[in-house]
């Protein structure tokens, strides 16, 4: 059996050989603490992530929103989280301001991977999330709505693609690897547009997502909690350089495939691109900031109205039964 | 203490560790004693519904919770809301002192569009009120629920202790034991009698309430002025209708069909079926709304309108209760809300 | 009444230079808003004052030698006496890596004892960065869209060189970016438990930004160059009361020999540039403490 260390060093050697982000899916990533092919020491990350106890402490005091980010390997999950942070680093929005983070060093460590400089001339060299990372830890961001003064504490997870795939076929792993998913307000499932364009890969991507959500559905039923809102983030949407009609058909086709889930979850589809993340939203893609604002929108819990028929079915007293006769007049 | 605390935490989006839940349960159980919570009902409700912030009360609440868990501090506001909700739920479900006040408050807050931090708790408590209203009449005339007293078959044997013409009789040991049984049976008879009397009294009260309501329905007139509801402005009619019905209630929390009765009464009034809250409050006759201290949404709005004039009550009512002045709602619902508020005011007065 | 000031700032933010200038002004000149009454570490203060007067760069303050200096000052306007306790901490002490465990607890304890925090920031040494995506936006704005992504990246590297963006190899000793270090420091201060915090944000090296027009405001410089930090300040206004100041205690670039000579010939008080948060030149650096 090949140990992790051997696997990692093989990946390291391949690092500089290709412009891997755009052409080759077998990209190597620089791994924290490992030496690269030129023998120089790479810088170390400081990862200060919140665990479940920290999350409970925070949730006891503040309005928190747990967002689980899932998806296949290299679909852009970690890059997206990093970009959410970088948005506030480089830009001041009118509505939402950055109010702090208890995991700022962890965000910073990730942000280094999207900076262009001598060490990273390609400008996007995100470290891979390994299976086992991110199970019980969260990134934290405190945002304040400057229009109404409310604070919102966002807790982001970053689960590896392998863990996501394993959970989609094994319900018991969801409890083990996604412990707070029952408390999650939002679920973002990343779908790689590049894979969706390939009909054969598309089937696998969609199957994994549907299977995962079905596994999750059972969990919500037994836990007696409201399912989260599901956001499908179709990443690398800049690859969809097709004519308008074909684009519309493609979009319809993708949405239609998820219709088998019925009304299990409230589902939203967003087309995002890391490459043009600065651009404002248009017909074909949603800017990262607009996507974040949608995530932050409060959705008032709608409970079913109390079914008074349940109470009234057994009533015998005539005075009580008046209600049934008169209430709809 | 309810067994649903862990569920409330989950519904509120908080994952509470297992060891902590047992500490919280112990705290809630201790808080649900009448001598602890009784004077803090309003504060508990304010906390759960995130209304007027009361830092002093929150500090006291945190201190109480800290008796079981030293790490509990006053800044754990989000958690305190869940705990307040569970305490209120427990009071309602167990029928503890002032449970009706809690249930009515939840109904009023629901009208204001506020179901609290864990809406599921609000749902459960409102269901309790409906069930209670229905059960008053379903089981009031059923005397079979009163325990039957078992006949006592005992003999008392007394033996003369001397041979004088007027001897002293002594009961033997066996008879002495039966004396105890006899006392117990007598007590059961007394309790049974009292329970029957209570039930009969309640039945009579309910019958009286029913007939009063039926006459009122037939007359369709305001109790005080005698005017027909259709002969007065719609807003006044809605207000008076609700007050008249609430004043007829003898057995709290009133008839299960109250909303339907009110709807029937105002059904044929002129005007739109839906009203804006602001229009309603601003158009009700000021003389009708002169009242003392009120702490319920619509009554408070009416009082402030009377004191400050139309339009000047919007912000203060929204800040205090979350009720938006521009909400448009069915007039039957406004009528029912005023009815509930009138009952609530009576309860508060009776408790004082 | 005693007011305790606590000086905070990362390395190179101008804390010691400020102290040196302040000491020089208070001891040398009359007609100040503040008047010196007493000082506990006169030798040290005289030493740094001499360096400042002769336009020599201050030595990097060693973390091992914490020179807590207490200066008693009287406010001349209404005669109120108060004590300024100015612990001269090494800038490294405030960096994230160092402020862990026990040092963080000490830091919070010191903050709680203080009435005013003087937070020094030097935006001139904040390193510019270029992120992925910002290049493409620049190019699409100019309507030049390279066909090959390889050429896009090589153009980006050229752009970086033109904008003088430093190579990231220099960052090996730092684990957080410059703006993030300041944000993390502010985050720690917010967690100290003291509310509200009275903070005077002193934008040092003000000579770099100052144009004499009175239109450039210290807060705007922070907003422009340290967006993350500025947002944190704006979102916690209930917990921190911030007043911005712009200060150049050096009066110019001492590394430029010609400029240094010009500065050295000026009177002490004339070389200092102080602006309040509206950008107005106030002339007297002691106003920062009032």
mmCIF file of N, CA and C in Angstrom, chain B residues 12-112:
data_model
loop_
_atom_site.group_PDB
_atom_site.id
_atom_site.type_symbol
_atom_site.label_atom_id
_atom_site.label_comp_id
_atom_site.label_asym_id
_atom_site.label_seq_id
_atom_site.Cartn_x
_atom_site.Cartn_y
_atom_site.Cartn_z
ATOM 1 N N UNK B 12 -33.189 25.371 16.282
ATOM 2 C CA UNK B 12 -32.599 26.707 16.328
ATOM 3 C C UNK B 12 -31.231 26.767 15.677
ATOM 4 N N UNK B 13 -30.815 25.646 15.089
ATOM 5 C CA UNK B 13 -29.550 25.639 14.373
ATOM 6 C C UNK B 13 -28.327 25.574 15.265
ATOM 7 N N UNK B 14 -28.485 25.080 16.486
ATOM 8 C CA UNK B 14 -27.336 24.962 17.388
ATOM 9 C C UNK B 14 -27.123 23.494 17.706
ATOM 10 N N UNK B 15 -25.870 23.084 17.556
ATOM 11 C CA UNK B 15 -25.556 21.704 17.883
ATOM 12 C C UNK B 15 -24.983 21.666 19.286
ATOM 13 N N UNK B 16 -25.770 21.225 20.246
ATOM 14 C CA UNK B 16 -25.314 21.279 21.635
ATOM 15 C C UNK B 16 -24.667 19.955 22.014
ATOM 16 N N UNK B 17 -23.482 20.017 22.649
ATOM 17 C CA UNK B 17 -22.826 18.769 23.044
ATOM 18 C C UNK B 17 -23.672 18.016 24.063
ATOM 19 N N UNK B 18 -23.526 16.703 24.044
ATOM 20 C CA UNK B 18 -24.341 15.841 24.893
ATOM 21 C C UNK B 18 -24.220 16.147 26.372
ATOM 22 N N UNK B 19 -22.977 16.398 26.815
ATOM 23 C CA UNK B 19 -22.798 16.648 28.254
ATOM 24 C C UNK B 19 -23.426 17.972 28.668
ATOM 25 N N UNK B 20 -23.506 18.902 27.755
ATOM 26 C CA UNK B 20 -24.080 20.212 28.085
ATOM 27 C C UNK B 20 -25.593 20.138 28.148
ATOM 28 N N UNK B 21 -26.211 19.318 27.334
ATOM 29 C CA UNK B 21 -27.678 19.265 27.301
ATOM 30 C C UNK B 21 -28.232 18.848 28.655
ATOM 31 N N UNK B 22 -27.535 17.946 29.329
ATOM 32 C CA UNK B 22 -28.057 17.491 30.624
ATOM 33 C C UNK B 22 -27.964 18.615 31.663
ATOM 34 N N UNK B 23 -26.938 19.452 31.539
ATOM 35 C CA UNK B 23 -26.833 20.598 32.448
ATOM 36 C C UNK B 23 -27.970 21.582 32.195
ATOM 37 N N UNK B 24 -28.250 21.798 30.921
ATOM 38 C CA UNK B 24 -29.321 22.739 30.568
ATOM 39 C C UNK B 24 -30.676 22.209 31.040
ATOM 40 N N UNK B 25 -30.878 20.919 30.893
ATOM 41 C CA UNK B 25 -32.167 20.325 31.312
ATOM 42 C C UNK B 25 -32.364 20.529 32.798
ATOM 43 N N UNK B 26 -31.303 20.326 33.544
ATOM 44 C CA UNK B 26 -31.397 20.510 34.998
ATOM 45 C C UNK B 26 -31.739 21.965 35.319
ATOM 46 N N UNK B 27 -31.124 22.885 34.599
ATOM 47 C CA UNK B 27 -31.393 24.316 34.841
ATOM 48 C C UNK B 27 -32.831 24.658 34.525
ATOM 49 N N UNK B 28 -33.309 24.155 33.407
ATOM 50 C CA UNK B 28 -34.689 24.463 32.994
ATOM 51 C C UNK B 28 -35.668 23.879 34.005
ATOM 52 N N UNK B 29 -35.398 22.673 34.440
ATOM 53 C CA UNK B 29 -36.290 22.036 35.420
ATOM 54 C C UNK B 29 -36.357 22.878 36.686
ATOM 55 N N UNK B 30 -35.202 23.366 37.124
ATOM 56 C CA UNK B 30 -35.181 24.198 38.327
ATOM 57 C C UNK B 30 -35.922 25.510 38.096
ATOM 58 N N UNK B 31 -35.837 26.047 36.889
ATOM 59 C CA UNK B 31 -36.469 27.340 36.610
ATOM 60 C C UNK B 31 -37.973 27.233 36.530
ATOM 61 N N UNK B 32 -38.470 26.022 36.219
ATOM 62 C CA UNK B 32 -39.911 25.873 36.011
ATOM 63 C C UNK B 32 -40.700 25.748 37.308
ATOM 64 N N UNK B 33 -40.090 26.064 38.434
ATOM 65 C CA UNK B 33 -40.864 26.124 39.683
ATOM 66 C C UNK B 33 -41.561 27.460 39.775
ATOM 67 N N UNK B 34 -42.791 27.437 40.247
ATOM 68 C CA UNK B 34 -43.633 28.634 40.252
ATOM 69 C C UNK B 34 -42.987 29.816 40.956
ATOM 70 N N UNK B 35 -42.338 29.534 42.062
ATOM 71 C CA UNK B 35 -41.766 30.659 42.800
ATOM 72 C C UNK B 35 -40.557 31.250 42.095
ATOM 73 N N UNK B 36 -40.045 30.575 41.079
ATOM 74 C CA UNK B 36 -38.893 31.105 40.340
ATOM 75 C C UNK B 36 -39.350 31.954 39.157
ATOM 76 N N UNK B 37 -40.231 31.393 38.321
ATOM 77 C CA UNK B 37 -40.494 32.039 37.034
ATOM 78 C C UNK B 37 -41.651 33.024 37.044
ATOM 79 N N UNK B 38 -42.530 32.906 38.044
ATOM 80 C CA UNK B 38 -43.813 33.604 37.966
ATOM 81 C C UNK B 38 -43.703 35.093 37.668
ATOM 82 N N UNK B 39 -42.813 35.764 38.348
ATOM 83 C CA UNK B 39 -42.736 37.220 38.105
ATOM 84 C C UNK B 39 -41.944 37.569 36.848
ATOM 85 N N UNK B 40 -41.410 36.564 36.141
ATOM 86 C CA UNK B 40 -40.587 36.866 34.971
ATOM 87 C C UNK B 40 -41.205 36.422 33.662
ATOM 88 N N UNK B 41 -42.509 36.175 33.672
ATOM 89 C CA UNK B 41 -43.146 35.677 32.445
ATOM 90 C C UNK B 41 -42.922 36.647 31.291
ATOM 91 N N UNK B 42 -43.197 37.915 31.527
ATOM 92 C CA UNK B 42 -43.035 38.895 30.438
ATOM 93 C C UNK B 42 -41.592 38.972 29.967
ATOM 94 N N UNK B 43 -40.662 38.922 30.905
ATOM 95 C CA UNK B 43 -39.243 38.991 30.523
ATOM 96 C C UNK B 43 -38.840 37.778 29.696
ATOM 97 N N UNK B 44 -39.347 36.613 30.085
ATOM 98 C CA UNK B 44 -39.056 35.394 29.311
ATOM 99 C C UNK B 44 -39.598 35.540 27.894
ATOM 100 N N UNK B 45 -40.801 36.065 27.793
ATOM 101 C CA UNK B 45 -41.401 36.237 26.459
ATOM 102 C C UNK B 45 -40.611 37.253 25.640
ATOM 103 N N UNK B 46 -40.220 38.336 26.279
ATOM 104 C CA UNK B 46 -39.428 39.348 25.560
ATOM 105 C C UNK B 46 -38.127 38.750 25.032
ATOM 106 N N UNK B 47 -37.542 37.894 25.829
ATOM 107 C CA UNK B 47 -36.278 37.262 25.439
ATOM 108 C C UNK B 47 -36.494 36.322 24.270
ATOM 109 N N UNK B 48 -37.517 35.500 24.351
ATOM 110 C CA UNK B 48 -37.754 34.512 23.300
ATOM 111 C C UNK B 48 -38.118 35.190 21.974
ATOM 112 N N UNK B 49 -38.926 36.255 22.092
ATOM 113 C CA UNK B 49 -39.364 36.938 20.873
ATOM 114 C C UNK B 49 -38.421 38.059 20.451
ATOM 115 N N UNK B 50 -37.334 38.197 21.180
ATOM 116 C CA UNK B 50 -36.323 39.217 20.868
ATOM 117 C C UNK B 50 -36.957 40.606 20.812
ATOM 118 N N UNK B 51 -37.752 40.919 21.800
ATOM 119 C CA UNK B 51 -38.376 42.248 21.884
ATOM 120 C C UNK B 51 -37.491 43.140 22.761
ATOM 121 N N UNK B 52 -38.097 43.867 23.650
ATOM 122 C CA UNK B 52 -37.335 44.821 24.464
ATOM 123 C C UNK B 52 -36.174 44.132 25.194
ATOM 124 N N UNK B 53 -34.954 44.620 24.941
ATOM 125 C CA UNK B 53 -33.790 44.008 25.592
ATOM 126 C C UNK B 53 -33.761 44.420 27.065
ATOM 127 N N UNK B 54 -33.614 43.426 27.911
ATOM 128 C CA UNK B 54 -33.574 43.688 29.350
ATOM 129 C C UNK B 54 -32.289 43.080 29.887
ATOM 130 N N UNK B 55 -31.235 43.876 29.922
ATOM 131 C CA UNK B 55 -29.920 43.353 30.290
ATOM 132 C C UNK B 55 -29.888 42.868 31.739
ATOM 133 N N UNK B 56 -30.682 43.532 32.560
ATOM 134 C CA UNK B 56 -30.694 43.143 33.971
ATOM 135 C C UNK B 56 -31.285 41.737 34.111
ATOM 136 N N UNK B 57 -32.384 41.513 33.422
ATOM 137 C CA UNK B 57 -33.016 40.200 33.498
ATOM 138 C C UNK B 57 -32.109 39.132 32.884
ATOM 139 N N UNK B 58 -31.497 39.466 31.745
ATOM 140 C CA UNK B 58 -30.632 38.480 31.084
ATOM 141 C C UNK B 58 -29.466 38.106 31.991
ATOM 142 N N UNK B 59 -29.001 39.071 32.715
ATOM 143 C CA UNK B 59 -27.914 38.806 33.657
ATOM 144 C C UNK B 59 -28.385 37.848 34.756
ATOM 145 N N UNK B 60 -29.586 38.086 35.257
ATOM 146 C CA UNK B 60 -30.151 37.203 36.294
ATOM 147 C C UNK B 60 -30.362 35.800 35.746
ATOM 148 N N UNK B 61 -30.873 35.754 34.523
ATOM 149 C CA UNK B 61 -31.141 34.475 33.875
ATOM 150 C C UNK B 61 -29.838 33.694 33.714
ATOM 151 N N UNK B 62 -28.805 34.400 33.278
ATOM 152 C CA UNK B 62 -27.516 33.741 33.087
ATOM 153 C C UNK B 62 -26.951 33.237 34.415
ATOM 154 N N UNK B 63 -27.150 34.032 35.439
ATOM 155 C CA UNK B 63 -26.677 33.611 36.774
ATOM 156 C C UNK B 63 -27.385 32.341 37.209
ATOM 157 N N UNK B 64 -28.661 32.264 36.905
ATOM 158 C CA UNK B 64 -29.422 31.074 37.288
ATOM 159 C C UNK B 64 -28.905 29.856 36.539
ATOM 160 N N UNK B 65 -28.670 30.032 35.248
ATOM 161 C CA UNK B 65 -28.168 28.920 34.439
ATOM 162 C C UNK B 65 -26.766 28.516 34.893
ATOM 163 N N UNK B 66 -26.022 29.499 35.367
ATOM 164 C CA UNK B 66 -24.642 29.217 35.773
ATOM 165 C C UNK B 66 -24.570 28.361 37.041
ATOM 166 N N UNK B 67 -25.692 28.225 37.719
ATOM 167 C CA UNK B 67 -25.684 27.368 38.921
ATOM 168 C C UNK B 67 -25.364 25.920 38.534
ATOM 169 N N UNK B 68 -25.827 25.528 37.346
ATOM 170 C CA UNK B 68 -25.514 24.172 36.870
ATOM 171 C C UNK B 68 -24.249 24.143 36.011
ATOM 172 N N UNK B 69 -24.029 25.209 35.255
ATOM 173 C CA UNK B 69 -22.888 25.255 34.336
ATOM 174 C C UNK B 69 -22.185 26.585 34.532
ATOM 175 N N UNK B 70 -21.037 26.528 35.189
ATOM 176 C CA UNK B 70 -20.323 27.770 35.525
ATOM 177 C C UNK B 70 -19.911 28.557 34.293
ATOM 178 N N UNK B 71 -19.799 27.846 33.167
ATOM 179 C CA UNK B 71 -19.330 28.530 31.958
ATOM 180 C C UNK B 71 -20.424 29.357 31.291
ATOM 181 N N UNK B 72 -21.623 29.301 31.834
ATOM 182 C CA UNK B 72 -22.720 30.030 31.207
ATOM 183 C C UNK B 72 -22.612 31.512 31.557
ATOM 184 N N UNK B 73 -22.529 32.341 30.500
ATOM 185 C CA UNK B 73 -22.380 33.783 30.716
ATOM 186 C C UNK B 73 -23.525 34.544 30.055
ATOM 187 N N UNK B 74 -23.641 35.802 30.428
ATOM 188 C CA UNK B 74 -24.782 36.601 29.952
ATOM 189 C C UNK B 74 -24.706 36.937 28.466
ATOM 190 N N UNK B 75 -23.559 36.699 27.828
ATOM 191 C CA UNK B 75 -23.482 37.003 26.398
ATOM 192 C C UNK B 75 -23.987 35.853 25.529
ATOM 193 N N UNK B 76 -24.435 34.778 26.146
ATOM 194 C CA UNK B 76 -24.929 33.639 25.365
ATOM 195 C C UNK B 76 -26.390 33.849 25.025
ATOM 196 N N UNK B 77 -26.652 34.971 24.406
ATOM 197 C CA UNK B 77 -28.034 35.410 24.191
ATOM 198 C C UNK B 77 -28.823 34.469 23.293
ATOM 199 N N UNK B 78 -28.147 33.978 22.249
ATOM 200 C CA UNK B 78 -28.847 33.100 21.309
ATOM 201 C C UNK B 78 -29.312 31.829 22.030
ATOM 202 N N UNK B 79 -28.481 31.325 22.901
ATOM 203 C CA UNK B 79 -28.844 30.120 23.640
ATOM 204 C C UNK B 79 -29.936 30.423 24.657
ATOM 205 N N UNK B 80 -29.866 31.599 25.234
ATOM 206 C CA UNK B 80 -30.875 31.974 26.241
ATOM 207 C C UNK B 80 -32.257 32.022 25.614
ATOM 208 N N UNK B 81 -32.310 32.411 24.350
ATOM 209 C CA UNK B 81 -33.622 32.467 23.678
ATOM 210 C C UNK B 81 -34.228 31.067 23.589
ATOM 211 N N UNK B 82 -33.384 30.098 23.273
ATOM 212 C CA UNK B 82 -33.875 28.717 23.165
ATOM 213 C C UNK B 82 -34.338 28.220 24.536
ATOM 214 N N UNK B 83 -33.551 28.507 25.553
ATOM 215 C CA UNK B 83 -33.905 28.061 26.903
ATOM 216 C C UNK B 83 -35.188 28.722 27.372
ATOM 217 N N UNK B 84 -35.334 30.014 27.070
ATOM 218 C CA UNK B 84 -36.575 30.714 27.437
ATOM 219 C C UNK B 84 -37.759 30.050 26.752
ATOM 220 N N UNK B 85 -37.566 29.686 25.487
ATOM 221 C CA UNK B 85 -38.630 29.019 24.738
ATOM 222 C C UNK B 85 -39.015 27.694 25.372
ATOM 223 N N UNK B 86 -38.023 26.942 25.812
ATOM 224 C CA UNK B 86 -38.308 25.650 26.423
ATOM 225 C C UNK B 86 -39.027 25.819 27.763
ATOM 226 N N UNK B 87 -38.634 26.827 28.500
ATOM 227 C CA UNK B 87 -39.300 27.095 29.785
ATOM 228 C C UNK B 87 -40.764 27.448 29.538
ATOM 229 N N UNK B 88 -40.999 28.307 28.569
ATOM 230 C CA UNK B 88 -42.380 28.716 28.264
ATOM 231 C C UNK B 88 -43.187 27.528 27.760
ATOM 232 N N UNK B 89 -42.578 26.699 26.957
ATOM 233 C CA UNK B 89 -43.250 25.496 26.449
ATOM 234 C C UNK B 89 -43.624 24.577 27.605
ATOM 235 N N UNK B 90 -42.704 24.401 28.531
ATOM 236 C CA UNK B 90 -42.956 23.525 29.683
ATOM 237 C C UNK B 90 -44.108 24.065 30.524
ATOM 238 N N UNK B 91 -44.100 25.366 30.750
ATOM 239 C CA UNK B 91 -45.179 25.992 31.532
ATOM 240 C C UNK B 91 -46.526 25.721 30.851
ATOM 241 N N UNK B 92 -46.537 25.852 29.549
ATOM 242 C CA UNK B 92 -47.786 25.667 28.807
ATOM 243 C C UNK B 92 -48.247 24.220 28.860
ATOM 244 N N UNK B 93 -47.347 23.310 28.557
ATOM 245 C CA UNK B 93 -47.707 21.896 28.461
ATOM 246 C C UNK B 93 -48.116 21.331 29.825
ATOM 247 N N UNK B 94 -47.461 21.754 30.874
ATOM 248 C CA UNK B 94 -47.763 21.206 32.195
ATOM 249 C C UNK B 94 -48.895 21.947 32.882
ATOM 250 N N UNK B 95 -49.394 22.990 32.228
ATOM 251 C CA UNK B 95 -50.499 23.730 32.833
ATOM 252 C C UNK B 95 -50.104 24.402 34.129
ATOM 253 N N UNK B 96 -48.858 24.836 34.203
ATOM 254 C CA UNK B 96 -48.370 25.461 35.443
ATOM 255 C C UNK B 96 -48.996 26.837 35.613
ATOM 256 N N UNK B 97 -48.699 27.446 36.703
ATOM 257 C CA UNK B 97 -49.284 28.762 37.002
ATOM 258 C C UNK B 97 -48.976 29.740 35.861
ATOM 259 N N UNK B 98 -49.996 30.490 35.471
ATOM 260 C CA UNK B 98 -49.912 31.519 34.430
ATOM 261 C C UNK B 98 -49.650 30.943 33.042
ATOM 262 N N UNK B 99 -50.011 29.691 32.847
ATOM 263 C CA UNK B 99 -49.779 29.085 31.536
ATOM 264 C C UNK B 99 -50.648 29.750 30.473
ATOM 265 N N UNK B 100 -51.858 30.189 30.885
ATOM 266 C CA UNK B 100 -52.744 30.828 29.918
ATOM 267 C C UNK B 100 -52.157 32.140 29.415
ATOM 268 N N UNK B 101 -51.528 32.851 30.320
ATOM 269 C CA UNK B 101 -50.895 34.114 29.937
ATOM 270 C C UNK B 101 -49.853 33.856 28.857
ATOM 271 N N UNK B 102 -49.083 32.783 29.032
ATOM 272 C CA UNK B 102 -48.060 32.420 28.050
ATOM 273 C C UNK B 102 -48.709 32.102 26.708
ATOM 274 N N UNK B 103 -49.743 31.272 26.751
ATOM 275 C CA UNK B 103 -50.363 30.829 25.492
ATOM 276 C C UNK B 103 -50.993 32.001 24.741
ATOM 277 N N UNK B 104 -51.655 32.872 25.479
ATOM 278 C CA UNK B 104 -52.267 34.037 24.820
ATOM 279 C C UNK B 104 -51.204 34.944 24.227
ATOM 280 N N UNK B 105 -50.102 35.087 24.949
ATOM 281 C CA UNK B 105 -49.021 35.952 24.433
ATOM 282 C C UNK B 105 -48.484 35.405 23.123
ATOM 283 N N UNK B 106 -48.336 34.089 23.035
ATOM 284 C CA UNK B 106 -47.835 33.493 21.796
ATOM 285 C C UNK B 106 -48.824 33.715 20.646
ATOM 286 N N UNK B 107 -50.103 33.654 20.959
ATOM 287 C CA UNK B 107 -51.110 33.918 19.920
ATOM 288 C C UNK B 107 -50.976 35.352 19.414
ATOM 289 N N UNK B 108 -50.785 36.280 20.344
ATOM 290 C CA UNK B 108 -50.694 37.695 19.958
ATOM 291 C C UNK B 108 -49.441 37.953 19.144
ATOM 292 N N UNK B 109 -48.347 37.346 19.534
ATOM 293 C CA UNK B 109 -47.094 37.531 18.792
ATOM 294 C C UNK B 109 -47.205 36.926 17.395
ATOM 295 N N UNK B 110 -47.918 35.834 17.283
ATOM 296 C CA UNK B 110 -48.125 35.226 15.968
ATOM 297 C C UNK B 110 -48.882 36.197 15.061
ATOM 298 N N UNK B 111 -49.811 36.892 15.625
ATOM 299 C CA UNK B 111 -50.553 37.917 14.869
ATOM 300 C C UNK B 111 -49.593 39.007 14.376
ATOM 301 N N UNK B 112 -48.609 39.330 15.209
ATOM 302 C CA UNK B 112 -47.638 40.375 14.819
ATOM 303 C C UNK B 112 -46.593 39.855 13.849
#
